[in-house]
Amino acid sequence: MNWTRESIAAMAASRGFDKLEPEHLDRWLALAQRQPSTLPLRTAVERKQDEPAYGPQAFAPSAVSPPESAAENYRGVFNNRLGFGRRPAVIAIDFVRSYTTPGALLYAEGVVRAVAQTEVLFAQARRLSVPILHTRPIYHPSGRDGGLFVQKVPALRAMVRGEPLAEFDPAVAPLAEEIVFEKAYPSSFFGTALAPTLTAQGIDTVILVGCSTSGCVRATAVDALQYGFRPIVARECVGDRHPGPHDAALFDIDAKYGDVEDLATILAFLTPTEREDTAPSGSPGNR
């Protein structure tokens, strides 16, 4: 049947709806054009017979459920917690001057803020002899060892040995005894000896800080999980160029790959009095 506004009005009137406004007829017509036969439409009309004239209340905004938020949609499926393990290490991802020097192509204010917060975490970790391991991207001047990643992000070509922007930001630079891994791709694990180095020290929890949240931090969190380490991202100690990708990455990591925790929570975990009764020999609680 080819529905028209007139045929809709006639059918509605036969069901007791004889005072439909033009805009309501238009909505009925749109509904009718989506139905394969008259039966579903007639059933829909009958479902409305206990309401005032099908229109104002049936189409009121309050009658439509608001869309689910991402948190509501994920709840019960992607919101489990891994928690802290018994022996942590801090992985500082790519805190180089390219991200903290105004005017540099990769400069990000979010990373500058993360550096300032990370100084506090480093001080606590070093006081308790919690290992801190650092990564930075380093490429051959040709960029060929960066493969498609350097083709995708040409700004990385500046990351060559001896280039000032490829050096660590002084505020969070490694100490002489701290290990530095040089990498060519987003994950700190890919193509490096990070995983076996952690395993040899009995590390089961990696506290991730660095940049960028949506790139190398996220990739490192995913690989940490896949290698069997508990990824804990320090919320205030990671940064990105824009809050949109930053927030989306934190949401994604916290939902599926690790736990995103406030710095205060992580500092409390590292406090010896919080863990001295349960920590194994060699852990922060027994140092």
mmCIF file of N, CA and C in Angstrom, residues 105-238:
data_model
loop_
_atom_site.group_PDB
_atom_site.id
_atom_site.type_symbol
_atom_site.label_atom_id
_atom_site.label_comp_id
_atom_site.label_asym_id
_atom_site.label_seq_id
_atom_site.Cartn_x
_atom_site.Cartn_y
_atom_site.Cartn_z
ATOM 1 N N LEU A 105 58.226 20.332 16.539
ATOM 2 C CA LEU A 105 57.055 19.773 15.849
ATOM 3 C C LEU A 105 56.201 18.902 16.762
ATOM 4 N N LEU A 106 56.830 18.170 17.661
ATOM 5 C CA LEU A 106 56.093 17.244 18.523
ATOM 6 C C LEU A 106 55.722 17.854 19.872
ATOM 7 N N TYR A 107 55.983 19.123 20.060
ATOM 8 C CA TYR A 107 55.730 19.760 21.358
ATOM 9 C C TYR A 107 54.276 19.573 21.792
ATOM 10 N N ALA A 108 54.093 19.263 23.080
ATOM 11 C CA ALA A 108 52.755 19.057 23.628
ATOM 12 C C ALA A 108 52.721 19.569 25.066
ATOM 13 N N GLU A 109 51.841 20.513 25.339
ATOM 14 C CA GLU A 109 51.729 21.045 26.696
ATOM 15 C C GLU A 109 51.358 19.947 27.686
ATOM 16 N N GLY A 110 50.565 18.979 27.223
ATOM 17 C CA GLY A 110 50.188 17.882 28.106
ATOM 18 C C GLY A 110 51.392 17.089 28.587
ATOM 19 N N VAL A 111 52.412 16.997 27.754
ATOM 20 C CA VAL A 111 53.621 16.276 28.144
ATOM 21 C C VAL A 111 54.424 17.097 29.152
ATOM 22 N N VAL A 112 54.454 18.411 28.966
ATOM 23 C CA VAL A 112 55.140 19.279 29.936
ATOM 24 C C VAL A 112 54.531 19.108 31.316
ATOM 25 N N ARG A 113 53.203 19.058 31.387
ATOM 26 C CA ARG A 113 52.534 18.855 32.684
ATOM 27 C C ARG A 113 52.856 17.477 33.248
ATOM 28 N N ALA A 114 52.923 16.491 32.381
ATOM 29 C CA ALA A 114 53.225 15.136 32.834
ATOM 30 C C ALA A 114 54.640 15.041 33.403
ATOM 31 N N VAL A 115 55.582 15.738 32.794
ATOM 32 C CA VAL A 115 56.961 15.747 33.297
ATOM 33 C C VAL A 115 56.996 16.264 34.727
ATOM 34 N N ALA A 116 56.300 17.354 34.981
ATOM 35 C CA ALA A 116 56.306 17.946 36.324
ATOM 36 C C ALA A 116 55.771 16.970 37.367
ATOM 37 N N GLN A 117 54.722 16.220 37.030
ATOM 38 C CA GLN A 117 54.157 15.252 37.959
ATOM 39 C C GLN A 117 55.065 14.030 38.112
ATOM 40 N N THR A 118 55.735 13.669 37.042
ATOM 41 C CA THR A 118 56.593 12.489 37.078
ATOM 42 C C THR A 118 57.810 12.690 37.977
ATOM 43 N N GLU A 119 58.257 13.915 38.107
ATOM 44 C CA GLU A 119 59.372 14.178 39.021
ATOM 45 C C GLU A 119 59.062 13.666 40.424
ATOM 46 N N VAL A 120 57.833 13.836 40.868
ATOM 47 C CA VAL A 120 57.421 13.377 42.195
ATOM 48 C C VAL A 120 57.492 11.851 42.272
ATOM 49 N N LEU A 121 56.986 11.189 41.235
ATOM 50 C CA LEU A 121 56.999 9.725 41.210
ATOM 51 C C LEU A 121 58.427 9.190 41.169
ATOM 52 N N PHE A 122 59.277 9.798 40.348
ATOM 53 C CA PHE A 122 60.673 9.358 40.270
ATOM 54 C C PHE A 122 61.357 9.474 41.640
ATOM 55 N N ALA A 123 61.111 10.559 42.332
ATOM 56 C CA ALA A 123 61.744 10.751 43.633
ATOM 57 C C ALA A 123 61.355 9.645 44.599
ATOM 58 N N GLN A 124 60.087 9.294 44.607
ATOM 59 C CA GLN A 124 59.615 8.223 45.494
ATOM 60 C C GLN A 124 60.183 6.880 45.076
ATOM 61 N N ALA A 125 60.169 6.593 43.779
ATOM 62 C CA ALA A 125 60.667 5.311 43.296
ATOM 63 C C ALA A 125 62.163 5.158 43.604
ATOM 64 N N ARG A 126 62.925 6.202 43.378
ATOM 65 C CA ARG A 126 64.361 6.121 43.637
ATOM 66 C C ARG A 126 64.653 5.995 45.118
ATOM 67 N N ARG A 127 63.877 6.654 45.942
ATOM 68 C CA ARG A 127 64.082 6.549 47.389
ATOM 69 C C ARG A 127 63.867 5.125 47.859
ATOM 70 N N LEU A 128 62.949 4.408 47.209
ATOM 71 C CA LEU A 128 62.620 3.039 47.594
ATOM 72 C C LEU A 128 63.313 1.996 46.733
ATOM 73 N N SER A 129 64.206 2.431 45.832
ATOM 74 C CA SER A 129 64.933 1.523 44.933
ATOM 75 C C SER A 129 64.003 0.736 44.018
ATOM 76 N N VAL A 130 62.875 1.335 43.674
ATOM 77 C CA VAL A 130 62.016 0.740 42.650
ATOM 78 C C VAL A 130 62.666 1.008 41.294
ATOM 79 N N PRO A 131 62.880 -0.014 40.470
ATOM 80 C CA PRO A 131 63.568 0.210 39.190
ATOM 81 C C PRO A 131 62.827 1.204 38.297
ATOM 82 N N ILE A 132 63.571 2.074 37.656
ATOM 83 C CA ILE A 132 63.038 2.970 36.635
ATOM 84 C C ILE A 132 63.780 2.671 35.344
ATOM 85 N N LEU A 133 63.037 2.329 34.307
ATOM 86 C CA LEU A 133 63.611 2.043 33.000
ATOM 87 C C LEU A 133 63.069 3.058 32.006
ATOM 88 N N HIS A 134 63.918 3.532 31.112
ATOM 89 C CA HIS A 134 63.559 4.612 30.202
ATOM 90 C C HIS A 134 63.606 4.127 28.751
ATOM 91 N N THR A 135 62.770 4.736 27.924
ATOM 92 C CA THR A 135 62.852 4.476 26.484
ATOM 93 C C THR A 135 62.911 5.805 25.743
ATOM 94 N N ARG A 136 63.473 5.763 24.556
ATOM 95 C CA ARG A 136 63.427 6.919 23.668
ATOM 96 C C ARG A 136 63.525 6.429 22.232
ATOM 97 N N PRO A 137 62.919 7.153 21.297
ATOM 98 C CA PRO A 137 63.025 6.781 19.882
ATOM 99 C C PRO A 137 64.332 7.321 19.303
ATOM 100 N N ILE A 138 65.073 6.449 18.633
ATOM 101 C CA ILE A 138 66.318 6.841 17.971
ATOM 102 C C ILE A 138 66.358 6.167 16.600
ATOM 103 N N TYR A 139 66.697 6.942 15.557
ATOM 104 C CA TYR A 139 66.720 6.425 14.197
ATOM 105 C C TYR A 139 68.052 6.737 13.515
ATOM 106 N N HIS A 140 68.356 5.946 12.526
ATOM 107 C CA HIS A 140 69.456 6.256 11.618
ATOM 108 C C HIS A 140 69.095 7.546 10.869
ATOM 109 N N PRO A 141 70.080 8.371 10.521
ATOM 110 C CA PRO A 141 69.754 9.615 9.798
ATOM 111 C C PRO A 141 68.921 9.411 8.542
ATOM 112 N N SER A 142 69.022 8.227 7.944
ATOM 113 C CA SER A 142 68.222 7.951 6.749
ATOM 114 C C SER A 142 66.758 7.706 7.088
ATOM 115 N N GLY A 143 66.473 7.318 8.323
ATOM 116 C CA GLY A 143 65.112 6.985 8.726
ATOM 117 C C GLY A 143 64.646 5.620 8.271
ATOM 118 N N ARG A 144 65.508 4.889 7.572
ATOM 119 C CA ARG A 144 65.052 3.605 7.019
ATOM 120 C C ARG A 144 64.730 2.581 8.099
ATOM 121 N N ASP A 145 65.403 2.676 9.248
ATOM 122 C CA ASP A 145 65.116 1.709 10.315
ATOM 123 C C ASP A 145 63.781 1.997 10.991
ATOM 124 N N GLY A 146 63.168 3.125 10.655
ATOM 125 C CA GLY A 146 61.842 3.437 11.177
ATOM 126 C C GLY A 146 60.713 2.933 10.305
ATOM 127 N N GLY A 147 61.070 2.389 9.140
ATOM 128 C CA GLY A 147 60.071 1.770 8.272
ATOM 129 C C GLY A 147 58.851 2.633 8.018
ATOM 130 N N LEU A 148 57.702 2.004 8.059
ATOM 131 C CA LEU A 148 56.449 2.699 7.764
ATOM 132 C C LEU A 148 56.065 3.691 8.852
ATOM 133 N N PHE A 149 56.560 3.466 10.087
ATOM 134 C CA PHE A 149 56.206 4.384 11.165
ATOM 135 C C PHE A 149 56.761 5.779 10.875
ATOM 136 N N VAL A 150 57.998 5.854 10.421
ATOM 137 C CA VAL A 150 58.585 7.146 10.086
ATOM 138 C C VAL A 150 57.918 7.732 8.848
ATOM 139 N N GLN A 151 57.482 6.875 7.937
ATOM 140 C CA GLN A 151 56.743 7.389 6.781
ATOM 141 C C GLN A 151 55.409 7.988 7.224
ATOM 142 N N LYS A 152 54.789 7.352 8.200
ATOM 143 C CA LYS A 152 53.503 7.846 8.697
ATOM 144 C C LYS A 152 53.677 9.125 9.509
ATOM 145 N N VAL A 153 54.760 9.218 10.288
ATOM 146 C CA VAL A 153 55.007 10.375 11.149
ATOM 147 C C VAL A 153 56.396 10.926 10.823
ATOM 148 N N PRO A 154 56.531 11.706 9.757
ATOM 149 C CA PRO A 154 57.852 12.186 9.339
ATOM 150 C C PRO A 154 58.587 13.006 10.393
ATOM 151 N N ALA A 155 57.862 13.605 11.334
ATOM 152 C CA ALA A 155 58.523 14.392 12.379
ATOM 153 C C ALA A 155 59.494 13.560 13.190
ATOM 154 N N LEU A 156 59.316 12.243 13.188
ATOM 155 C CA LEU A 156 60.218 11.365 13.937
ATOM 156 C C LEU A 156 61.621 11.337 13.342
ATOM 157 N N ARG A 157 61.772 11.798 12.123
ATOM 158 C CA ARG A 157 63.091 11.801 11.494
ATOM 159 C C ARG A 157 64.095 12.644 12.287
ATOM 160 N N ALA A 158 63.586 13.555 13.116
ATOM 161 C CA ALA A 158 64.474 14.389 13.933
ATOM 162 C C ALA A 158 65.108 13.612 15.074
ATOM 163 N N MET A 159 64.611 12.413 15.340
ATOM 164 C CA MET A 159 65.112 11.618 16.461
ATOM 165 C C MET A 159 66.355 10.839 16.051
ATOM 166 N N VAL A 160 67.465 11.516 15.943
ATOM 167 C CA VAL A 160 68.732 10.870 15.602
ATOM 168 C C VAL A 160 69.736 11.169 16.704
ATOM 169 N N ARG A 161 70.694 10.283 16.850
ATOM 170 C CA ARG A 161 71.692 10.427 17.893
ATOM 171 C C ARG A 161 72.456 11.754 17.728
ATOM 172 N N GLY A 162 72.579 12.486 18.824
ATOM 173 C CA GLY A 162 73.268 13.765 18.788
ATOM 174 C C GLY A 162 72.361 14.955 18.569
ATOM 175 N N GLU A 163 71.136 14.725 18.149
ATOM 176 C CA GLU A 163 70.171 15.807 17.961
ATOM 177 C C GLU A 163 69.647 16.239 19.336
ATOM 178 N N PRO A 164 69.748 17.517 19.695
ATOM 179 C CA PRO A 164 69.299 17.954 21.032
ATOM 180 C C PRO A 164 67.858 17.569 21.354
ATOM 181 N N LEU A 165 66.965 17.622 20.365
ATOM 182 C CA LEU A 165 65.561 17.293 20.635
ATOM 183 C C LEU A 165 65.353 15.811 20.918
ATOM 184 N N ALA A 166 66.328 14.984 20.612
ATOM 185 C CA ALA A 166 66.223 13.555 20.893
ATOM 186 C C ALA A 166 66.740 13.199 22.277
ATOM 187 N N GLU A 167 67.279 14.178 22.994
ATOM 188 C CA GLU A 167 67.792 13.940 24.340
ATOM 189 C C GLU A 167 66.650 14.005 25.360
ATOM 190 N N PHE A 168 66.866 13.386 26.505
ATOM 191 C CA PHE A 168 65.838 13.369 27.545
ATOM 192 C C PHE A 168 65.651 14.759 28.150
ATOM 193 N N ASP A 169 64.411 15.047 28.523
ATOM 194 C CA ASP A 169 64.159 16.277 29.256
ATOM 195 C C ASP A 169 64.937 16.211 30.569
ATOM 196 N N PRO A 170 65.699 17.238 30.892
ATOM 197 C CA PRO A 170 66.546 17.178 32.091
ATOM 198 C C PRO A 170 65.788 16.885 33.383
ATOM 199 N N ALA A 171 64.534 17.307 33.470
ATOM 200 C CA ALA A 171 63.775 17.113 34.706
ATOM 201 C C ALA A 171 63.509 15.643 35.005
ATOM 202 N N VAL A 172 63.488 14.820 33.969
ATOM 203 C CA VAL A 172 63.195 13.387 34.162
ATOM 204 C C VAL A 172 64.237 12.533 33.447
ATOM 205 N N ALA A 173 65.437 13.029 33.345
ATOM 206 C CA ALA A 173 66.501 12.288 32.662
ATOM 207 C C ALA A 173 66.921 11.082 33.483
ATOM 208 N N PRO A 174 67.372 10.016 32.824
ATOM 209 C CA PRO A 174 67.818 8.820 33.553
ATOM 210 C C PRO A 174 69.070 9.096 34.379
ATOM 211 N N LEU A 175 69.175 8.428 35.504
ATOM 212 C CA LEU A 175 70.426 8.422 36.243
ATOM 213 C C LEU A 175 71.393 7.457 35.561
ATOM 214 N N ALA A 176 72.657 7.549 35.911
ATOM 215 C CA ALA A 176 73.681 6.743 35.242
ATOM 216 C C ALA A 176 73.404 5.252 35.363
ATOM 217 N N GLU A 177 72.843 4.841 36.496
ATOM 218 C CA GLU A 177 72.617 3.408 36.711
ATOM 219 C C GLU A 177 71.290 2.907 36.142
ATOM 220 N N GLU A 178 70.470 3.780 35.590
ATOM 221 C CA GLU A 178 69.162 3.374 35.070
ATOM 222 C C GLU A 178 69.270 3.008 33.587
ATOM 223 N N ILE A 179 68.594 1.938 33.214
ATOM 224 C CA ILE A 179 68.699 1.404 31.853
ATOM 225 C C ILE A 179 67.860 2.231 30.887
ATOM 226 N N VAL A 180 68.401 2.461 29.708
ATOM 227 C CA VAL A 180 67.698 3.157 28.632
ATOM 228 C C VAL A 180 67.570 2.208 27.447
ATOM 229 N N PHE A 181 66.359 2.045 26.947
ATOM 230 C CA PHE A 181 66.108 1.246 25.748
ATOM 231 C C PHE A 181 65.800 2.194 24.594
ATOM 232 N N GLU A 182 66.468 1.992 23.485
ATOM 233 C CA GLU A 182 66.186 2.781 22.290
ATOM 234 C C GLU A 182 65.277 1.977 21.375
ATOM 235 N N LYS A 183 64.253 2.625 20.862
ATOM 236 C CA LYS A 183 63.234 1.909 20.096
ATOM 237 C C LYS A 183 62.915 2.652 18.812
ATOM 238 N N ALA A 184 62.305 1.934 17.874
ATOM 239 C CA ALA A 184 61.955 2.523 16.585
ATOM 240 C C ALA A 184 60.451 2.556 16.338
ATOM 241 N N TYR A 185 59.688 1.920 17.225
ATOM 242 C CA TYR A 185 58.239 1.809 17.018
ATOM 243 C C TYR A 185 57.506 2.169 18.303
ATOM 244 N N PRO A 186 56.177 2.280 18.263
ATOM 245 C CA PRO A 186 55.449 2.809 19.421
ATOM 246 C C PRO A 186 55.660 2.035 20.721
ATOM 247 N N SER A 187 55.510 0.729 20.707
ATOM 248 C CA SER A 187 55.605 -0.023 21.955
ATOM 249 C C SER A 187 57.038 -0.068 22.469
ATOM 250 N N SER A 188 57.191 0.122 23.772
ATOM 251 C CA SER A 188 58.509 0.018 24.389
ATOM 252 C C SER A 188 59.031 -1.411 24.392
ATOM 253 N N PHE A 189 58.166 -2.365 24.134
ATOM 254 C CA PHE A 189 58.561 -3.772 24.111
ATOM 255 C C PHE A 189 59.004 -4.227 22.724
ATOM 256 N N PHE A 190 58.488 -3.586 21.681
ATOM 257 C CA PHE A 190 58.729 -4.076 20.328
ATOM 258 C C PHE A 190 60.182 -3.820 19.920
ATOM 259 N N GLY A 191 60.899 -4.909 19.624
ATOM 260 C CA GLY A 191 62.266 -4.794 19.155
ATOM 261 C C GLY A 191 63.273 -4.407 20.225
ATOM 262 N N THR A 192 62.909 -4.519 21.504
ATOM 263 C CA THR A 192 63.828 -4.195 22.598
ATOM 264 C C THR A 192 63.915 -5.383 23.554
ATOM 265 N N ALA A 193 64.839 -5.276 24.504
ATOM 266 C CA ALA A 193 65.002 -6.329 25.523
ATOM 267 C C ALA A 193 64.254 -5.991 26.804
ATOM 268 N N LEU A 194 63.247 -5.142 26.722
ATOM 269 C CA LEU A 194 62.540 -4.725 27.924
ATOM 270 C C LEU A 194 61.880 -5.897 28.642
ATOM 271 N N ALA A 195 61.149 -6.742 27.926
ATOM 272 C CA ALA A 195 60.417 -7.840 28.579
ATOM 273 C C ALA A 195 61.353 -8.779 29.339
ATOM 274 N N PRO A 196 62.416 -9.309 28.723
ATOM 275 C CA PRO A 196 63.298 -10.201 29.490
ATOM 276 C C PRO A 196 64.021 -9.484 30.624
ATOM 277 N N THR A 197 64.300 -8.202 30.458
ATOM 278 C CA THR A 197 64.948 -7.455 31.539
ATOM 279 C C THR A 197 64.038 -7.373 32.753
ATOM 280 N N LEU A 198 62.762 -7.117 32.529
ATOM 281 C CA LEU A 198 61.799 -7.083 33.627
ATOM 282 C C LEU A 198 61.631 -8.460 34.259
ATOM 283 N N THR A 199 61.503 -9.464 33.419
ATOM 284 C CA THR A 199 61.295 -10.825 33.914
ATOM 285 C C THR A 199 62.462 -11.276 34.780
ATOM 286 N N ALA A 200 63.684 -10.972 34.367
ATOM 287 C CA ALA A 200 64.870 -11.386 35.116
ATOM 288 C C ALA A 200 64.910 -10.760 36.506
ATOM 289 N N GLN A 201 64.250 -9.612 36.674
ATOM 290 C CA GLN A 201 64.218 -8.949 37.979
ATOM 291 C C GLN A 201 62.972 -9.315 38.784
ATOM 292 N N GLY A 202 62.147 -10.201 38.251
ATOM 293 C CA GLY A 202 60.938 -10.607 38.954
ATOM 294 C C GLY A 202 59.848 -9.568 38.966
ATOM 295 N N ILE A 203 59.903 -8.625 38.033
ATOM 296 C CA ILE A 203 58.888 -7.566 37.973
ATOM 297 C C ILE A 203 57.558 -8.147 37.494
ATOM 298 N N ASP A 204 56.475 -7.788 38.169
ATOM 299 C CA ASP A 204 55.150 -8.218 37.705
ATOM 300 C C ASP A 204 54.207 -7.058 37.420
ATOM 301 N N THR A 205 54.620 -5.832 37.781
ATOM 302 C CA THR A 205 53.781 -4.646 37.610
ATOM 303 C C THR A 205 54.608 -3.539 36.985
ATOM 304 N N VAL A 206 54.095 -2.934 35.908
ATOM 305 C CA VAL A 206 54.804 -1.818 35.282
ATOM 306 C C VAL A 206 53.950 -0.559 35.407
ATOM 307 N N ILE A 207 54.512 0.449 36.040
ATOM 308 C CA ILE A 207 53.862 1.742 36.193
ATOM 309 C C ILE A 207 54.315 2.596 35.021
ATOM 310 N N LEU A 208 53.389 2.950 34.145
ATOM 311 C CA LEU A 208 53.721 3.619 32.898
ATOM 312 C C LEU A 208 53.550 5.127 33.018
ATOM 313 N N VAL A 209 54.584 5.841 32.610
ATOM 314 C CA VAL A 209 54.541 7.300 32.514
ATOM 315 C C VAL A 209 55.146 7.669 31.169
ATOM 316 N N GLY A 210 54.856 8.875 30.674
ATOM 317 C CA GLY A 210 55.497 9.292 29.429
ATOM 318 C C GLY A 210 54.534 9.802 28.390
ATOM 319 N N CYS A 211 54.940 9.642 27.129
ATOM 320 C CA CYS A 211 54.156 10.207 26.037
ATOM 321 C C CYS A 211 54.350 9.377 24.753
ATOM 322 N N SER A 212 53.419 9.521 23.819
ATOM 323 C CA SER A 212 52.169 10.212 24.065
ATOM 324 C C SER A 212 51.126 9.187 24.496
ATOM 325 N N THR A 213 50.116 9.661 25.210
ATOM 326 C CA THR A 213 49.127 8.754 25.790
ATOM 327 C C THR A 213 48.460 7.880 24.737
ATOM 328 N N SER A 214 48.077 8.489 23.625
ATOM 329 C CA SER A 214 47.344 7.756 22.594
ATOM 330 C C SER A 214 48.253 6.961 21.670
ATOM 331 N N GLY A 215 49.566 7.145 21.791
ATOM 332 C CA GLY A 215 50.506 6.456 20.916
ATOM 333 C C GLY A 215 51.343 5.451 21.664
ATOM 334 N N CYS A 216 52.531 5.868 22.078
ATOM 335 C CA CYS A 216 53.486 4.939 22.663
ATOM 336 C C CYS A 216 53.071 4.427 24.033
ATOM 337 N N VAL A 217 52.360 5.239 24.820
ATOM 338 C CA VAL A 217 51.892 4.767 26.119
ATOM 339 C C VAL A 217 50.853 3.665 25.938
ATOM 340 N N ARG A 218 49.889 3.910 25.075
ATOM 341 C CA ARG A 218 48.853 2.901 24.834
ATOM 342 C C ARG A 218 49.458 1.623 24.262
ATOM 343 N N ALA A 219 50.361 1.760 23.282
ATOM 344 C CA ALA A 219 50.971 0.576 22.679
ATOM 345 C C ALA A 219 51.774 -0.208 23.705
ATOM 346 N N THR A 220 52.462 0.485 24.599
ATOM 347 C CA THR A 220 53.247 -0.187 25.639
ATOM 348 C C THR A 220 52.332 -0.884 26.634
ATOM 349 N N ALA A 221 51.209 -0.264 26.974
ATOM 350 C CA ALA A 221 50.260 -0.898 27.897
ATOM 351 C C ALA A 221 49.709 -2.189 27.308
ATOM 352 N N VAL A 222 49.370 -2.162 26.027
ATOM 353 C CA VAL A 222 48.838 -3.362 25.375
ATOM 354 C C VAL A 222 49.882 -4.478 25.385
ATOM 355 N N ASP A 223 51.107 -4.155 25.025
ATOM 356 C CA ASP A 223 52.149 -5.180 25.000
ATOM 357 C C ASP A 223 52.513 -5.658 26.401
ATOM 358 N N ALA A 224 52.486 -4.771 27.384
ATOM 359 C CA ALA A 224 52.764 -5.186 28.760
ATOM 360 C C ALA A 224 51.783 -6.265 29.191
ATOM 361 N N LEU A 225 50.517 -6.046 28.905
ATOM 362 C CA LEU A 225 49.495 -7.049 29.228
ATOM 363 C C LEU A 225 49.788 -8.356 28.515
ATOM 364 N N GLN A 226 50.155 -8.274 27.250
ATOM 365 C CA GLN A 226 50.389 -9.479 26.452
ATOM 366 C C GLN A 226 51.629 -10.234 26.915
ATOM 367 N N TYR A 227 52.585 -9.532 27.514
ATOM 368 C CA TYR A 227 53.776 -10.188 28.061
ATOM 369 C C TYR A 227 53.581 -10.653 29.498
ATOM 370 N N GLY A 228 52.431 -10.382 30.077
ATOM 371 C CA GLY A 228 52.141 -10.881 31.416
ATOM 372 C C GLY A 228 52.473 -9.933 32.546
ATOM 373 N N PHE A 229 52.659 -8.656 32.251
ATOM 374 C CA PHE A 229 52.888 -7.653 33.286
ATOM 375 C C PHE A 229 51.599 -6.866 33.516
ATOM 376 N N ARG A 230 51.382 -6.431 34.750
ATOM 377 C CA ARG A 230 50.202 -5.633 35.072
ATOM 378 C C ARG A 230 50.470 -4.173 34.705
ATOM 379 N N PRO A 231 49.788 -3.641 33.695
ATOM 380 C CA PRO A 231 50.032 -2.240 33.324
ATOM 381 C C PRO A 231 49.228 -1.296 34.217
ATOM 382 N N ILE A 232 49.937 -0.392 34.874
ATOM 383 C CA ILE A 232 49.307 0.654 35.678
ATOM 384 C C ILE A 232 49.737 1.997 35.089
ATOM 385 N N VAL A 233 48.815 2.751 34.538
ATOM 386 C CA VAL A 233 49.130 4.042 33.941
ATOM 387 C C VAL A 233 48.893 5.133 34.977
ATOM 388 N N ALA A 234 49.918 5.927 35.231
ATOM 389 C CA ALA A 234 49.799 7.054 36.158
ATOM 390 C C ALA A 234 49.113 8.216 35.434
ATOM 391 N N ARG A 235 47.888 8.483 35.801
ATOM 392 C CA ARG A 235 47.054 9.422 35.047
ATOM 393 C C ARG A 235 47.724 10.784 34.844
ATOM 394 N N GLU A 236 48.284 11.349 35.900
ATOM 395 C CA GLU A 236 48.852 12.685 35.793
ATOM 396 C C GLU A 236 50.229 12.693 35.131
ATOM 397 N N CYS A 237 50.801 11.516 34.921
ATOM 398 C CA CYS A 237 52.184 11.420 34.444
ATOM 399 C C CYS A 237 52.281 11.006 32.979
ATOM 400 N N VAL A 238 51.180 11.071 32.256
ATOM 401 C CA VAL A 238 51.196 10.819 30.818
ATOM 402 C C VAL A 238 50.569 12.020 30.126
#
